[in-house]
Short mmCIF file of C-alpha atoms in Angstrom, two decimals:
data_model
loop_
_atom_site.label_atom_id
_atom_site.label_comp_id
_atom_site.label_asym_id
_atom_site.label_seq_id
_atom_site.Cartn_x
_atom_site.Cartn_y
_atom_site.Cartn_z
CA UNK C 622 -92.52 372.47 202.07
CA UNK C 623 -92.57 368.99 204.25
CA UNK C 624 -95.18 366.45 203.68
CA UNK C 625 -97.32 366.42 207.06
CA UNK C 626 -96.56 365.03 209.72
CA UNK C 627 -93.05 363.74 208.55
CA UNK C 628 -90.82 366.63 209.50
CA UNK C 629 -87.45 365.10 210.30
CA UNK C 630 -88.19 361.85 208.81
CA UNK C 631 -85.22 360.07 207.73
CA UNK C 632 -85.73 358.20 204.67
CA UNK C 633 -83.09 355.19 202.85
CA UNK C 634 -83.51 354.75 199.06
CA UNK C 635 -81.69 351.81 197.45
CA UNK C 636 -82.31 351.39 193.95
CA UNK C 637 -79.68 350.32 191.32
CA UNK C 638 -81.14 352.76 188.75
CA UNK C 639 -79.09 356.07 189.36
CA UNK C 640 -82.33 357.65 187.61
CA UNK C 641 -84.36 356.52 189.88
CA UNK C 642 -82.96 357.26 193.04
CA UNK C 643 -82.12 360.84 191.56
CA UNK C 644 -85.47 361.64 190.87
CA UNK C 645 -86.76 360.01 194.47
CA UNK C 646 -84.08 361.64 196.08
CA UNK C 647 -85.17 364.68 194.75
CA UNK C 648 -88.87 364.49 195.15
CA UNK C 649 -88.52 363.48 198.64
CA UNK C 650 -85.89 365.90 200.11
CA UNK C 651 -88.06 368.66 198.30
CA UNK C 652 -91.10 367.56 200.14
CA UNK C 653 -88.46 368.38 203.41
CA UNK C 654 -87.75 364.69 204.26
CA UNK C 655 -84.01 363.59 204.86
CA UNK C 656 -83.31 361.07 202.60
CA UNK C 657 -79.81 358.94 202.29
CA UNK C 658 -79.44 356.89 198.63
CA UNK C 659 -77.13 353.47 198.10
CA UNK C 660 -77.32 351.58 195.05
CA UNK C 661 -78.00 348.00 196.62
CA UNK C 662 -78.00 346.56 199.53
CA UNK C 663 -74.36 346.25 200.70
CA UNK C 664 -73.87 349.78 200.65
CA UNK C 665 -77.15 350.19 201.83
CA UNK C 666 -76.06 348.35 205.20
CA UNK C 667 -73.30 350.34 205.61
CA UNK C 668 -75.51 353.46 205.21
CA UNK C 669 -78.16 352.51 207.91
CA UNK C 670 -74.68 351.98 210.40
CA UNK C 671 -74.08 355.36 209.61
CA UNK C 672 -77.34 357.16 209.79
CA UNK C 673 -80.51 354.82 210.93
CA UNK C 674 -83.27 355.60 208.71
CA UNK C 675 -86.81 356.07 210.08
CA UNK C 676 -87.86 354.03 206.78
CA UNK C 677 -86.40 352.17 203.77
CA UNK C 678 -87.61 352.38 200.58
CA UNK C 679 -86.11 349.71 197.99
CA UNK C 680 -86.05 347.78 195.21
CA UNK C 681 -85.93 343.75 195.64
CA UNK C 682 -83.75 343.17 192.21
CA UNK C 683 -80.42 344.86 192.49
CA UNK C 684 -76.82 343.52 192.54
CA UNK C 685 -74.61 342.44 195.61
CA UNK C 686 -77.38 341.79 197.72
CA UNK C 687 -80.89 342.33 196.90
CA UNK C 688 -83.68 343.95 198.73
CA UNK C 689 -85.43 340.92 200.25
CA UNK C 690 -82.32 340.12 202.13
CA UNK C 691 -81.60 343.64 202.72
CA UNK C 692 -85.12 343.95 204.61
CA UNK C 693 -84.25 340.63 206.82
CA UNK C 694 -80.57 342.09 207.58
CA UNK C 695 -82.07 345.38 208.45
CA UNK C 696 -84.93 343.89 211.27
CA UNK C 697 -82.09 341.65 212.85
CA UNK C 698 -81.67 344.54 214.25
CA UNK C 699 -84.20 347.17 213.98
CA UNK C 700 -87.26 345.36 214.15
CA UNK C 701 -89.83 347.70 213.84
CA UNK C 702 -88.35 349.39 210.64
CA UNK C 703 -91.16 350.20 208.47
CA UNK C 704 -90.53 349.31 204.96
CA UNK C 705 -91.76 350.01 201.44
CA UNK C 706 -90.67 348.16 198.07
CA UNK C 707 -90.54 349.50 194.93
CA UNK C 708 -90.70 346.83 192.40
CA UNK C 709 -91.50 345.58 188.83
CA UNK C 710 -92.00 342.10 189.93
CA UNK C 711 -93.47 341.17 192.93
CA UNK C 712 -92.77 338.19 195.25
CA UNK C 713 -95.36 335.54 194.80
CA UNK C 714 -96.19 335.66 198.37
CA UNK C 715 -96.40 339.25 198.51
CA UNK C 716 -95.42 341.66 201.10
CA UNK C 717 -95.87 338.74 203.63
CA UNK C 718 -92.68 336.90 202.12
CA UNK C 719 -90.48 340.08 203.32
CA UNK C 720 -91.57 340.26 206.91
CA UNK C 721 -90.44 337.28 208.21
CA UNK C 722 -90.38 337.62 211.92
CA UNK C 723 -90.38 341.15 212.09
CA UNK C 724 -92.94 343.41 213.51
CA UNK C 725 -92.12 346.77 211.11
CA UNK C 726 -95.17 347.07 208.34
CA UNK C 727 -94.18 346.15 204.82
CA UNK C 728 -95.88 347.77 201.74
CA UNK C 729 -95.42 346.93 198.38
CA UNK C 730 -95.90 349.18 195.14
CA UNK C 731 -95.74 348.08 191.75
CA UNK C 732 -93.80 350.47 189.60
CA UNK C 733 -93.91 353.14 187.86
CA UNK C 734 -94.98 354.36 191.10
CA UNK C 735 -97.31 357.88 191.63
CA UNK C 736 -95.34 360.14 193.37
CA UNK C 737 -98.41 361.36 195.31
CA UNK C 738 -98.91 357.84 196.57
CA UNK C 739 -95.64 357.43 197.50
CA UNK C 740 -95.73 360.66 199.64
CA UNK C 741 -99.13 359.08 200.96
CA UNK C 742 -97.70 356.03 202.59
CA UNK C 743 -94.40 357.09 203.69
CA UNK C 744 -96.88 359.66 205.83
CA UNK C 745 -98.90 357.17 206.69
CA UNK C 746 -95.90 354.46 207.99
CA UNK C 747 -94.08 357.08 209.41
CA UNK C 748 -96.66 358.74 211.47
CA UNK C 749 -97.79 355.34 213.00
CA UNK C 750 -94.22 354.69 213.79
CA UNK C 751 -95.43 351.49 215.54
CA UNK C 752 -95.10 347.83 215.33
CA UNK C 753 -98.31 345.00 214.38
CA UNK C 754 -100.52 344.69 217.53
CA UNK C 755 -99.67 348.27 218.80
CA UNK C 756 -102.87 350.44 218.72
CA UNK C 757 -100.95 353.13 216.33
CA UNK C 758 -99.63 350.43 213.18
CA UNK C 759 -100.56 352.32 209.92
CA UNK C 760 -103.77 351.31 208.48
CA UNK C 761 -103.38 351.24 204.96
CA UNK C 762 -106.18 350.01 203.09
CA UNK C 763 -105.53 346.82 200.72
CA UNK C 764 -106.41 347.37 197.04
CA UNK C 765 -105.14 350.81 196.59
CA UNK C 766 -103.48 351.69 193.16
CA UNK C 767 -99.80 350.65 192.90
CA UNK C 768 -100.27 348.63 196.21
CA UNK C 769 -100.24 344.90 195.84
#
């Protein structure tokens, strides 16, 4: 029973909450996504080396390394990686602050996070498996609920 148009998608969770990821893990893999876990973003590295995701999903506060510098170590080399943060406290700059130099879309939710929504924009970034300026980046519309 796959979301839409993301057969075969490939999704990282990192998330130091075991809870968390066990429940996202679950919701996701019985939508019929892939989906790897790591509990920050160290293992989450070694993970991607692995297995490349088609998409990270993460939290910014976790141990070892966090999830903003995850995202930056991730685009050194995979530019285009399109990205969504789960978090209780949002950088002041917003999703802006994580991109850098990087072409991959970044969306932020504010937690507790609708699983419906969720499904929503991993869809929608996945399916427009572009980069900013090509004709096919994801349009998500700004002001959504849980989207900062």
């Amino acid at each position: 029973m796959g979301v839409s148009g993301v057969s075969d998608v490939h999704v990282l969770v990192v998330d130091d909450e075991p809870l968390a990821v066990a429940a996202l893990r679950d919701m996701l893999e019985w939508r019929g996504l892939r989906v790897t876990t790591a509990e920050n973003g160290e293992a989450a590295l070694r993970a991607f080396a692995e297995s490349p995701a088609d998409l990270l999903l993460t939290d910014l506060k976790m141990p070892r390394m966090d999830g903003a510098t995850l995202i930056r170590r991730l685009r050194e080399t995979h530019p285009c990686l399109p990205v969504i943060v789960m978090t209780g406290q949002p950088p002041a700059g917003g999703a802006a602050t994580l991109d850098g130099t990087a072409h991959g879309a970044t969306l932020l939710l504010l937690k507790p996070i609708s699983p419906q929504a969720l499904l929503k924009d991993i869809e929608a970034m996945t399916e427009a498996r572009g980069c900013p300026g090509a004709p096919d980046r994801p349009a998500l519309a700004p002001g959504q609920p849980g989207r900062i």
